[in-house]
PDB file of C-alpha atoms in Angstrom:
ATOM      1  CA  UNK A 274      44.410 -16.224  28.816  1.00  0.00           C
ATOM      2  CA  UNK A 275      44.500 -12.807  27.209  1.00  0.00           C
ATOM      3  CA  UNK A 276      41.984  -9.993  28.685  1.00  0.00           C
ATOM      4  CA  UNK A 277      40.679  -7.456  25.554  1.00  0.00           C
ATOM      5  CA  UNK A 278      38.388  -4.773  25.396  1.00  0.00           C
ATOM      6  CA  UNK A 279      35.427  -4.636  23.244  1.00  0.00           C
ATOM      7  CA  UNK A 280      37.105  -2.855  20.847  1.00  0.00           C
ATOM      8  CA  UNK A 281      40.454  -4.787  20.259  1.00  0.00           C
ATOM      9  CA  UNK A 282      38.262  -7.965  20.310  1.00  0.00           C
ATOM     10  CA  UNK A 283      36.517  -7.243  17.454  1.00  0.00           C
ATOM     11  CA  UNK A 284      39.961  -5.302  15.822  1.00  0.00           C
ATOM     12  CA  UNK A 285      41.184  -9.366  16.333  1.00  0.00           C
ATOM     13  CA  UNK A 286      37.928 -10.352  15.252  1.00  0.00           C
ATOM     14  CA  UNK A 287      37.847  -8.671  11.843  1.00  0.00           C
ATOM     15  CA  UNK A 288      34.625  -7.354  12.639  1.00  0.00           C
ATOM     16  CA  UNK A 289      32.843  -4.314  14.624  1.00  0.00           C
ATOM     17  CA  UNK A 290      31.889  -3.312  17.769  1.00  0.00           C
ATOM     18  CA  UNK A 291      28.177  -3.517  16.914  1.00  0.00           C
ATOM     19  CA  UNK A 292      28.265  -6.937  15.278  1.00  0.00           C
ATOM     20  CA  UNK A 293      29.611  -7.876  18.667  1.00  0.00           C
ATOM     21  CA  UNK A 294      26.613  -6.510  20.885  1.00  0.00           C
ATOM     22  CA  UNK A 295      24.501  -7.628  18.453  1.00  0.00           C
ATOM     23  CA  UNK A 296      25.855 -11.263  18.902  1.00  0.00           C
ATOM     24  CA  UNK A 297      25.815 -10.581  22.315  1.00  0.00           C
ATOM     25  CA  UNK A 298      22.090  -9.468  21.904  1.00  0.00           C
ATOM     26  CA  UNK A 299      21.471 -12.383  19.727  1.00  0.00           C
ATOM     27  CA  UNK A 300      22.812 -15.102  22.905  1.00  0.00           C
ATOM     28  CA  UNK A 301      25.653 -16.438  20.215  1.00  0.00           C
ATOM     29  CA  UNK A 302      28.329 -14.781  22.533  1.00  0.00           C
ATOM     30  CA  UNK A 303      28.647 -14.848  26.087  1.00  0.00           C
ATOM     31  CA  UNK A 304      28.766 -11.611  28.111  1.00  0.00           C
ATOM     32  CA  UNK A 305      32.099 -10.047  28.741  1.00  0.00           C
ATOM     33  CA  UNK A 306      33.500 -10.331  32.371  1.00  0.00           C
ATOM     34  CA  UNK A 307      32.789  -6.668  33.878  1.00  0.00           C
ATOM     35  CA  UNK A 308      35.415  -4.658  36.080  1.00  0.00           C
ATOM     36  CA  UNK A 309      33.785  -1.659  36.793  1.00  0.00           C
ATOM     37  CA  UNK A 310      31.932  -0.317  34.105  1.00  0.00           C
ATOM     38  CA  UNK A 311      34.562  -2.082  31.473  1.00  0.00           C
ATOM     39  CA  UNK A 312      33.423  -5.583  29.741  1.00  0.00           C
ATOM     40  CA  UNK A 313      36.735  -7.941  29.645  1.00  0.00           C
ATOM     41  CA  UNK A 314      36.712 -10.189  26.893  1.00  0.00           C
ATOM     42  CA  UNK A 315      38.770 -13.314  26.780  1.00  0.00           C
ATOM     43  CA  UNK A 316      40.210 -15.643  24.108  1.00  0.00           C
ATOM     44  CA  UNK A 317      37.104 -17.856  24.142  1.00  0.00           C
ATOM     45  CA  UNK A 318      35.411 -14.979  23.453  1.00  0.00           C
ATOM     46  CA  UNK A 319      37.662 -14.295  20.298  1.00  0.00           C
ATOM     47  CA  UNK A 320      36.883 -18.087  18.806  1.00  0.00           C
ATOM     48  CA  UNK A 321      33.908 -17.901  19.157  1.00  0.00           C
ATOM     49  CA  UNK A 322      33.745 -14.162  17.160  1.00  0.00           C
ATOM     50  CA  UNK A 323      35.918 -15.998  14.630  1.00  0.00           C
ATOM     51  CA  UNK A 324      33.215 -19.337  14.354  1.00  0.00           C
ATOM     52  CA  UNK A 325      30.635 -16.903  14.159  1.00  0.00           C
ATOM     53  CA  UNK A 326      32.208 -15.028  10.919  1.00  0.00           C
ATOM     54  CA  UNK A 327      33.018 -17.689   9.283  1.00  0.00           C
ATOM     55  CA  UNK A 328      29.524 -19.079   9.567  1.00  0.00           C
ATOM     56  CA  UNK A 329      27.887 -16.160   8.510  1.00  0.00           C
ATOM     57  CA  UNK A 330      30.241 -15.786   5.666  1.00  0.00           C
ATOM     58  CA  UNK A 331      29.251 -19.376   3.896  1.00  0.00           C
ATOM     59  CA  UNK A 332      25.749 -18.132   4.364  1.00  0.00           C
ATOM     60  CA  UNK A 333      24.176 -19.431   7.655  1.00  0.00           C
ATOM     61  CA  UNK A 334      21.678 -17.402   9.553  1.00  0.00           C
ATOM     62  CA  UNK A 335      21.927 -16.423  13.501  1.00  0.00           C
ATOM     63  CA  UNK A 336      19.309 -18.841  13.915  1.00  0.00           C
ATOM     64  CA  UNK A 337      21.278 -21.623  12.003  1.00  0.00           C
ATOM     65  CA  UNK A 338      24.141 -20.631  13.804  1.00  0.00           C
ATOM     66  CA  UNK A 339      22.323 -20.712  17.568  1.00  0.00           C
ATOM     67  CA  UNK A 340      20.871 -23.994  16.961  1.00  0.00           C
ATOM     68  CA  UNK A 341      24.579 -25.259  16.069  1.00  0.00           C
ATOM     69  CA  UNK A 342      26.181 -23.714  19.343  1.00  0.00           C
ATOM     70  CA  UNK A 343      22.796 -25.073  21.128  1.00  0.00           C
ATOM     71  CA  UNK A 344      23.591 -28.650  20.163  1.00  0.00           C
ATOM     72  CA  UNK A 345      27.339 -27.922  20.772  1.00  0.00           C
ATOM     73  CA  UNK A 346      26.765 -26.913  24.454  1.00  0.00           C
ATOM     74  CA  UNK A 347      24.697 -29.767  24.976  1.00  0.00           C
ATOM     75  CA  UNK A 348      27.635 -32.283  23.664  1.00  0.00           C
ATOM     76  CA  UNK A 349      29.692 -30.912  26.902  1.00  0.00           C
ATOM     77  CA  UNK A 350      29.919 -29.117  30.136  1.00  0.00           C
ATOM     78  CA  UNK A 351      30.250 -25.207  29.735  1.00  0.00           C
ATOM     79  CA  UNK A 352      33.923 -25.461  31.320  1.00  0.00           C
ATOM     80  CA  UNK A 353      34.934 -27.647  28.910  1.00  0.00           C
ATOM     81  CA  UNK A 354      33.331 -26.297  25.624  1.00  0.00           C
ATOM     82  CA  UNK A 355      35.308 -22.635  26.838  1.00  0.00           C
ATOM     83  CA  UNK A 356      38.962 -24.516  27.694  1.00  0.00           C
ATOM     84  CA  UNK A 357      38.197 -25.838  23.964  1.00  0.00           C
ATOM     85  CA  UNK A 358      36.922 -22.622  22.303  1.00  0.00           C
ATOM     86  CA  UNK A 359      39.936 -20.911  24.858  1.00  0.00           C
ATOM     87  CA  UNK A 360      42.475 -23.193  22.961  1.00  0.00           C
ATOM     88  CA  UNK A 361      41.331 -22.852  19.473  1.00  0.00           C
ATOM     89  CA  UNK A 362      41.649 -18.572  19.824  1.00  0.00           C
ATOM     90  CA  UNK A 363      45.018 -18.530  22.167  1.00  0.00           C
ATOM     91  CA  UNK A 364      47.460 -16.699  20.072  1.00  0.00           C
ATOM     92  CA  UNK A 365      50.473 -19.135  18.699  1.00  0.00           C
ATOM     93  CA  UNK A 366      52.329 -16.375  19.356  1.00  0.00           C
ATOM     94  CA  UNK A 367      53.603 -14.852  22.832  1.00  0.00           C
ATOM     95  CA  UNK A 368      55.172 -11.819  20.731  1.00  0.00           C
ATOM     96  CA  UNK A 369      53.943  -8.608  21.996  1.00  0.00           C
ATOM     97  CA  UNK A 370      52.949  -6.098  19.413  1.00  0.00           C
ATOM     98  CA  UNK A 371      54.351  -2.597  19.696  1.00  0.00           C
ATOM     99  CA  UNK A 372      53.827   0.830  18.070  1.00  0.00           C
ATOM    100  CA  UNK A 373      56.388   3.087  15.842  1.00  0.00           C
ATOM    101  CA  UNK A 374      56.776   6.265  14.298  1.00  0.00           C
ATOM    102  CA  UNK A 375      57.164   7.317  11.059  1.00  0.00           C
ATOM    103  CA  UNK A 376      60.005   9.325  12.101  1.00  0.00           C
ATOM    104  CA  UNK A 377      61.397   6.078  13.972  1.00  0.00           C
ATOM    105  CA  UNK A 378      60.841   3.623  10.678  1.00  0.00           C
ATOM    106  CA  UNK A 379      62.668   6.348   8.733  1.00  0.00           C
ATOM    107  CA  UNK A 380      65.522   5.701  11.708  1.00  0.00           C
ATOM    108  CA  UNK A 381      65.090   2.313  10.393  1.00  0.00           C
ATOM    109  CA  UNK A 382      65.043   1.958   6.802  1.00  0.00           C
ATOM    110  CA  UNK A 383      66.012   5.765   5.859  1.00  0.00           C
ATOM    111  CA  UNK A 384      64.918   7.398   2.846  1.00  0.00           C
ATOM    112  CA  UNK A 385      62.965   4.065   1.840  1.00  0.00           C
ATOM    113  CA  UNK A 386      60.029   5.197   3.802  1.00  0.00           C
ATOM    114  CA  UNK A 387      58.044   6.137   0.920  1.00  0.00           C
ATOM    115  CA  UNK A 388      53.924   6.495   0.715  1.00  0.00           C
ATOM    116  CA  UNK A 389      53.702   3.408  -1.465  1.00  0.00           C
ATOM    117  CA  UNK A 390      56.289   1.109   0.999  1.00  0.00           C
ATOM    118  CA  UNK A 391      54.252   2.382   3.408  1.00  0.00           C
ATOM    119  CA  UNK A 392      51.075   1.460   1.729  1.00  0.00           C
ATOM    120  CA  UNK A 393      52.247  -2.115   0.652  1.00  0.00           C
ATOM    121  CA  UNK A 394      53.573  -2.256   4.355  1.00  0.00           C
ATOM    122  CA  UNK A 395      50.111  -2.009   5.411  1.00  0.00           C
ATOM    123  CA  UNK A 396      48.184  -4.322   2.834  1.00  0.00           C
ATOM    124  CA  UNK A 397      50.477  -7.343   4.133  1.00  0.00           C
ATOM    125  CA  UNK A 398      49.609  -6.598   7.833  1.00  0.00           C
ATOM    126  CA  UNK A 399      53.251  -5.496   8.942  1.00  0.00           C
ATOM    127  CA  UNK A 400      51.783  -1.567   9.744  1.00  0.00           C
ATOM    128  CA  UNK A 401      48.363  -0.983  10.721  1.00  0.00           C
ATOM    129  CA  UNK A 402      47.657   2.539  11.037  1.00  0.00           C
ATOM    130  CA  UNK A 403      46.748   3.752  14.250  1.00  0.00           C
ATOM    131  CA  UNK A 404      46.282   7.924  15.021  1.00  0.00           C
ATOM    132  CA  UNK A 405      49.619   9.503  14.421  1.00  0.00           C
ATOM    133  CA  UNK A 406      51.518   6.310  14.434  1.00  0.00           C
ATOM    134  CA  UNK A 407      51.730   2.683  13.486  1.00  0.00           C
ATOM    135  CA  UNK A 408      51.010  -0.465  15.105  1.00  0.00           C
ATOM    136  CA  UNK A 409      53.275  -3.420  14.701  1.00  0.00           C
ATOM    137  CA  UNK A 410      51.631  -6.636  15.259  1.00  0.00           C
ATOM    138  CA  UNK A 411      54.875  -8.315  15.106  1.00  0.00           C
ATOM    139  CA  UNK A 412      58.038  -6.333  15.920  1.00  0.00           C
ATOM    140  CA  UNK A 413      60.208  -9.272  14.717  1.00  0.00           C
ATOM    141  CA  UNK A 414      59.285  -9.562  11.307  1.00  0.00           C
ATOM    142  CA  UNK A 415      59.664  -5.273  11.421  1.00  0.00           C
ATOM    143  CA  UNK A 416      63.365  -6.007  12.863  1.00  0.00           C
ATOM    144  CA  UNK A 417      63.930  -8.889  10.384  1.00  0.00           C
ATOM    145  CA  UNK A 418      63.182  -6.248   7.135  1.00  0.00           C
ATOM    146  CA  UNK A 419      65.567  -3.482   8.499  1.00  0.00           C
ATOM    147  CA  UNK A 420      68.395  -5.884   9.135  1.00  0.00           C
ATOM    148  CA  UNK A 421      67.594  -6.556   5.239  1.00  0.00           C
ATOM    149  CA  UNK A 422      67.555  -3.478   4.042  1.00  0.00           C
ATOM    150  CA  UNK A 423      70.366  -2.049   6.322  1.00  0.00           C
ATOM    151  CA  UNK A 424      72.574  -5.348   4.530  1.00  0.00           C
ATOM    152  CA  UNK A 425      71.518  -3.746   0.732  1.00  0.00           C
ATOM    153  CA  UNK A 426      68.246  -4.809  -0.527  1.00  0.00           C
ATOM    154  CA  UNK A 427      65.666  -2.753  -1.142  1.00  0.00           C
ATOM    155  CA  UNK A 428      62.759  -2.065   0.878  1.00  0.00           C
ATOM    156  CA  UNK A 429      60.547  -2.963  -2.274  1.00  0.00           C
ATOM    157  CA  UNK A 430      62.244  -6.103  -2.332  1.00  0.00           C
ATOM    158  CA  UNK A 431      61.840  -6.982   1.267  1.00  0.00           C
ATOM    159  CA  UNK A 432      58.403  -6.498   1.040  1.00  0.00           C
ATOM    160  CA  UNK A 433      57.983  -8.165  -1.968  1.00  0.00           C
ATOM    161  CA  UNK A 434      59.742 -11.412  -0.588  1.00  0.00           C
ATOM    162  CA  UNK A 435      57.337 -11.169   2.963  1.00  0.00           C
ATOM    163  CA  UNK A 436      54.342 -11.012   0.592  1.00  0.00           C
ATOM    164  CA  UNK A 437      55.716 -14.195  -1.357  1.00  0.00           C
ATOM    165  CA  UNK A 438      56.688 -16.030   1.629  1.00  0.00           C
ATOM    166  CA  UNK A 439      53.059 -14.905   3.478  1.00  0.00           C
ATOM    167  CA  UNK A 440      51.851 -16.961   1.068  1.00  0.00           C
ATOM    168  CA  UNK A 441      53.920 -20.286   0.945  1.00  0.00           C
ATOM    169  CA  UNK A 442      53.119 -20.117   4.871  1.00  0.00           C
ATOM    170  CA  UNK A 443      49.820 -19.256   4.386  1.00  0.00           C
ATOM    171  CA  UNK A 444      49.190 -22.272   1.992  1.00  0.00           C
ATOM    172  CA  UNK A 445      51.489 -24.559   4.629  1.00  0.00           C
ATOM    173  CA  UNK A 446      49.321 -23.682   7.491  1.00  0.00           C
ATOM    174  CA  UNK A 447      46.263 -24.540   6.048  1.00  0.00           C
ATOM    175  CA  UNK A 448      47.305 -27.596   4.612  1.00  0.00           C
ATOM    176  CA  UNK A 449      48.554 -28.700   8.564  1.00  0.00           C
ATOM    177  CA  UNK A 450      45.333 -26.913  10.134  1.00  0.00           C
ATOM    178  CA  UNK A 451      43.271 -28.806   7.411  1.00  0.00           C
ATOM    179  CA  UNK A 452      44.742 -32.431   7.389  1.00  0.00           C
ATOM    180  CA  UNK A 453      45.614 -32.479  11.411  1.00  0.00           C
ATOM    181  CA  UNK A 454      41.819 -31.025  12.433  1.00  0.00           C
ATOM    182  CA  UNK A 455      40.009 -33.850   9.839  1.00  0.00           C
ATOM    183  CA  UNK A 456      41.912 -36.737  11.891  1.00  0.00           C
ATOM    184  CA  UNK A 457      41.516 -35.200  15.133  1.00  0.00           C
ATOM    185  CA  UNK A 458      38.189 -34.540  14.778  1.00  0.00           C
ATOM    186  CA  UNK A 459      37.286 -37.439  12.890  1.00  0.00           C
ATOM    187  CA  UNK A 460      39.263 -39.811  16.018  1.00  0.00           C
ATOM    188  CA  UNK A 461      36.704 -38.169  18.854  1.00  0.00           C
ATOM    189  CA  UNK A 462      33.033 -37.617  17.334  1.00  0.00           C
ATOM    190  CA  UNK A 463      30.286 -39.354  18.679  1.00  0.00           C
ATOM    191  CA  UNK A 464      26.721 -38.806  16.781  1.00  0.00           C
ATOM    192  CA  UNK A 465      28.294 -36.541  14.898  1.00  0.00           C
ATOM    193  CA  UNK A 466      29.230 -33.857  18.010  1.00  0.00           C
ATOM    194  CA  UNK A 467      31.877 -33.834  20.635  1.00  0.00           C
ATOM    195  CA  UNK A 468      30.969 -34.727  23.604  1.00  0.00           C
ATOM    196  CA  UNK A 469      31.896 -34.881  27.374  1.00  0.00           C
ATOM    197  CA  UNK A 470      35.986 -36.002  27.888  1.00  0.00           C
ATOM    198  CA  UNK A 471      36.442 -36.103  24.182  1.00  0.00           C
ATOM    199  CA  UNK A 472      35.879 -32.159  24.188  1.00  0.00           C
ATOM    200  CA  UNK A 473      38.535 -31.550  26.856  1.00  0.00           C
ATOM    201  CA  UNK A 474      40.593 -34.173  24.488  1.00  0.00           C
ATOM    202  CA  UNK A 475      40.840 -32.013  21.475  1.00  0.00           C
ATOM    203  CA  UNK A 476      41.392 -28.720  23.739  1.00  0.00           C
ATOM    204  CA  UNK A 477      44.537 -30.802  25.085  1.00  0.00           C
ATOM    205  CA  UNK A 478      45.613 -31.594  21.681  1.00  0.00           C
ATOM    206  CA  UNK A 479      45.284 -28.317  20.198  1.00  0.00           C
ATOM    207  CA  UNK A 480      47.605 -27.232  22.536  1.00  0.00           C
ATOM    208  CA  UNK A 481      50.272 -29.699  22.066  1.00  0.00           C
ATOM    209  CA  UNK A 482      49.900 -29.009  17.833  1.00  0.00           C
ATOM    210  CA  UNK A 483      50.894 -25.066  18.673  1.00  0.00           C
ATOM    211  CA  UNK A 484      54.860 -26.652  19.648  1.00  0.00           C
ATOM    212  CA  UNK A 485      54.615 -29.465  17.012  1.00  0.00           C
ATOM    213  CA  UNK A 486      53.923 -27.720  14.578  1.00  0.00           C
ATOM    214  CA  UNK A 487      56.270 -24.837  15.292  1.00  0.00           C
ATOM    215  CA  UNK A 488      58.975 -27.769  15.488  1.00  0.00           C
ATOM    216  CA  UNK A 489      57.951 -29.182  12.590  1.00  0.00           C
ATOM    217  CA  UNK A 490      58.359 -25.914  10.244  1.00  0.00           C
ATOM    218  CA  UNK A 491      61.559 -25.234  11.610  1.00  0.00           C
ATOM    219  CA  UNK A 492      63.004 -28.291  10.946  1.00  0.00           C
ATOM    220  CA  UNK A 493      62.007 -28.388   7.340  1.00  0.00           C
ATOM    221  CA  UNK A 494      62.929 -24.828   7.029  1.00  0.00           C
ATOM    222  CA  UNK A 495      66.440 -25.429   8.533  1.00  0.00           C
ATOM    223  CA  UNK A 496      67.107 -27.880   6.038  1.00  0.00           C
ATOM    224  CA  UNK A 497      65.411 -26.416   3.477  1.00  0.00           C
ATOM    225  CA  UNK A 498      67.965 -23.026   3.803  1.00  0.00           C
ATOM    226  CA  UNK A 499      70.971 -25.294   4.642  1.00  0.00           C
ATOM    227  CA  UNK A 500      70.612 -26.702   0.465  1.00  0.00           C
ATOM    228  CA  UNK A 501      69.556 -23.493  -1.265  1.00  0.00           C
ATOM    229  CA  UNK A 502      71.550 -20.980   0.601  1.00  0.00           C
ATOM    230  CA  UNK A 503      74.398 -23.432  -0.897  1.00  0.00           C
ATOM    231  CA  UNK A 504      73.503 -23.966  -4.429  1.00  0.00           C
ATOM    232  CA  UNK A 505      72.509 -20.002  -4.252  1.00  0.00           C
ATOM    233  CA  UNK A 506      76.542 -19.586  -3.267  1.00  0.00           C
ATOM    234  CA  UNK A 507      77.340 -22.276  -5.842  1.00  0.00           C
ATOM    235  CA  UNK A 508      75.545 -20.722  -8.847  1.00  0.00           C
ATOM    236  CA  UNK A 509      77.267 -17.764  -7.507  1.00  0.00           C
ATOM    237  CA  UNK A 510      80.552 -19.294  -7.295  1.00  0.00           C
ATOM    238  CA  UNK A 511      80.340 -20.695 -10.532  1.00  0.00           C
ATOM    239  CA  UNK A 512      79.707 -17.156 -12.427  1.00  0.00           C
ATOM    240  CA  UNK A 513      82.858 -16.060 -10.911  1.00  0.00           C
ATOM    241  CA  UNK A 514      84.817 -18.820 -12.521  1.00  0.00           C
ATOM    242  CA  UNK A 515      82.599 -18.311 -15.740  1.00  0.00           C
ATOM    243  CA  UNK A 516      83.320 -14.553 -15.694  1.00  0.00           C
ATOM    244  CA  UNK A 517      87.463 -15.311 -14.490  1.00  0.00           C
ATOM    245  CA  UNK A 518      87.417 -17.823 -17.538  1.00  0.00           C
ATOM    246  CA  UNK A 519      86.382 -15.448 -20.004  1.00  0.00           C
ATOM    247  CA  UNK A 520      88.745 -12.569 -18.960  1.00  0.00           C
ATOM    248  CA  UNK A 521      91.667 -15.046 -19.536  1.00  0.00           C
ATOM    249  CA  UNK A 522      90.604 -16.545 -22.630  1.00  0.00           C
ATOM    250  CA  UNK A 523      90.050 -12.932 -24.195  1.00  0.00           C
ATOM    251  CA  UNK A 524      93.247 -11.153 -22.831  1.00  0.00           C
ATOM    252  CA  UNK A 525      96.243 -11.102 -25.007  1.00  0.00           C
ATOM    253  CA  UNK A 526      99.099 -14.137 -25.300  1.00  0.00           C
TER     254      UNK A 526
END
């Protein structure tokens, strides 16, 4: 389980250090752990922040939303309702994110560094500004676009393609999140709540859907490449023997 302070839980959040005391204030969020004078958050802590906004945001009030988490509590034991919430906010991810320069990304992609890349860089999440330098909440995809650019394509490109394909995986994701949750879900309510050893049920099988559905994706994926990385090379292939048939038709007997 991931520790945070106050201030990178509600960066993760999307929200602000005051909304948090004032849920705090409100009794929709438990306390932080304290270690010395410094409140340690935890993931549960970060679902519940997330359940919170998106409450609030299709237009329920913090009394709607306490009597909600009041009946939720009362559907199963505190331990289990945090290993839940605790498995719902876990990261899918164990990458650690990492912090750059702007005279290291110019090590990186060169001259390409330019205000707007930099900009665009920032709207899809792949830079987030951060004093004098950048944070880079995923150092992979960051490696993966200067291993692109440093084969020939463009940094605009690059970033045009992680925008389009931020969106295909966007729309994927949901449609898994969306269809497995319903099932799941709709296989362990009783009176309309989880309850008791059906709570620590769907903690367990959130869990196990992180690896499925990571194994899932790249399976489709890898076969997905394997057939248009070939008909790419075909269609390639096949303008080459266009192009070779035209030179020898038009050169002279």
């Amino acid at each position: 389980m991931a520790d945070y302070r106050i201030d990178e839980l509600a960066r993760l959040a999307q929200t602000t250090v005051r909304n948090v005391r004032v849920y705090q204030d409100r009794g929709l969020l438990a306390p932080p752990r304290r270690d010395g004078r410094v409140g340690i958050y935890t993931d549960a802590h970060l679902a519940r922040l997330r359940l919170i906004g998106q409450l609030l945001e299709r237009g329920y009030t913090f009394a709607n939303i306490r009597e909600l988490l009041a009946v939720w509590e009362r559907g199963g034991n505190l331990a289990e309702i945090l290993d839940l919430e605790t498995a719902v906010g876990h990261p899918w991810s164990d990458e650690i994110p990492g912090h750059v320069t702007v005279d290291e990304l110019r090590e990186m992609f060169g001259a390409e560094v330019t205000v707007e890349n930099l900009v665009t860089a920032e709207r899809l999440g792949l830079l987030e500004a951060d004093g004098a330098r950048y944070r880079v909440p995923s150092p992979r995809l960051l490696s993966a676009g200067a291993e692109l650019t440093a084969a020939g394509m463009p940094l605009g490109d690059v970033l045009g393609l992680a925008e389009r394909l931020r969106g295909h995986v966007d729309a994927a994701a949901s449609d898994l999140a969306t269809t497995v949750t319903r099932h799941v879900l709709a296989a362990h309510l009783r009176d309309g709540i989880l309850q008791g050893a059906d709570v620590a049920e769907v903690a367990a099988i959130t869990r196990r859907l992180r690896p499925l559905a990571q194994s899932a994706v790249d399976a489709m994926l890898a076969q997905a490449m394997s057939r248009h990385v070939q008909e790419a090379m075909g269609d390639h292939f096949a303008e080459v023997l266009e192009h070779l048939r035209r030179a020898k038709a038009a050169a002279p007997a």
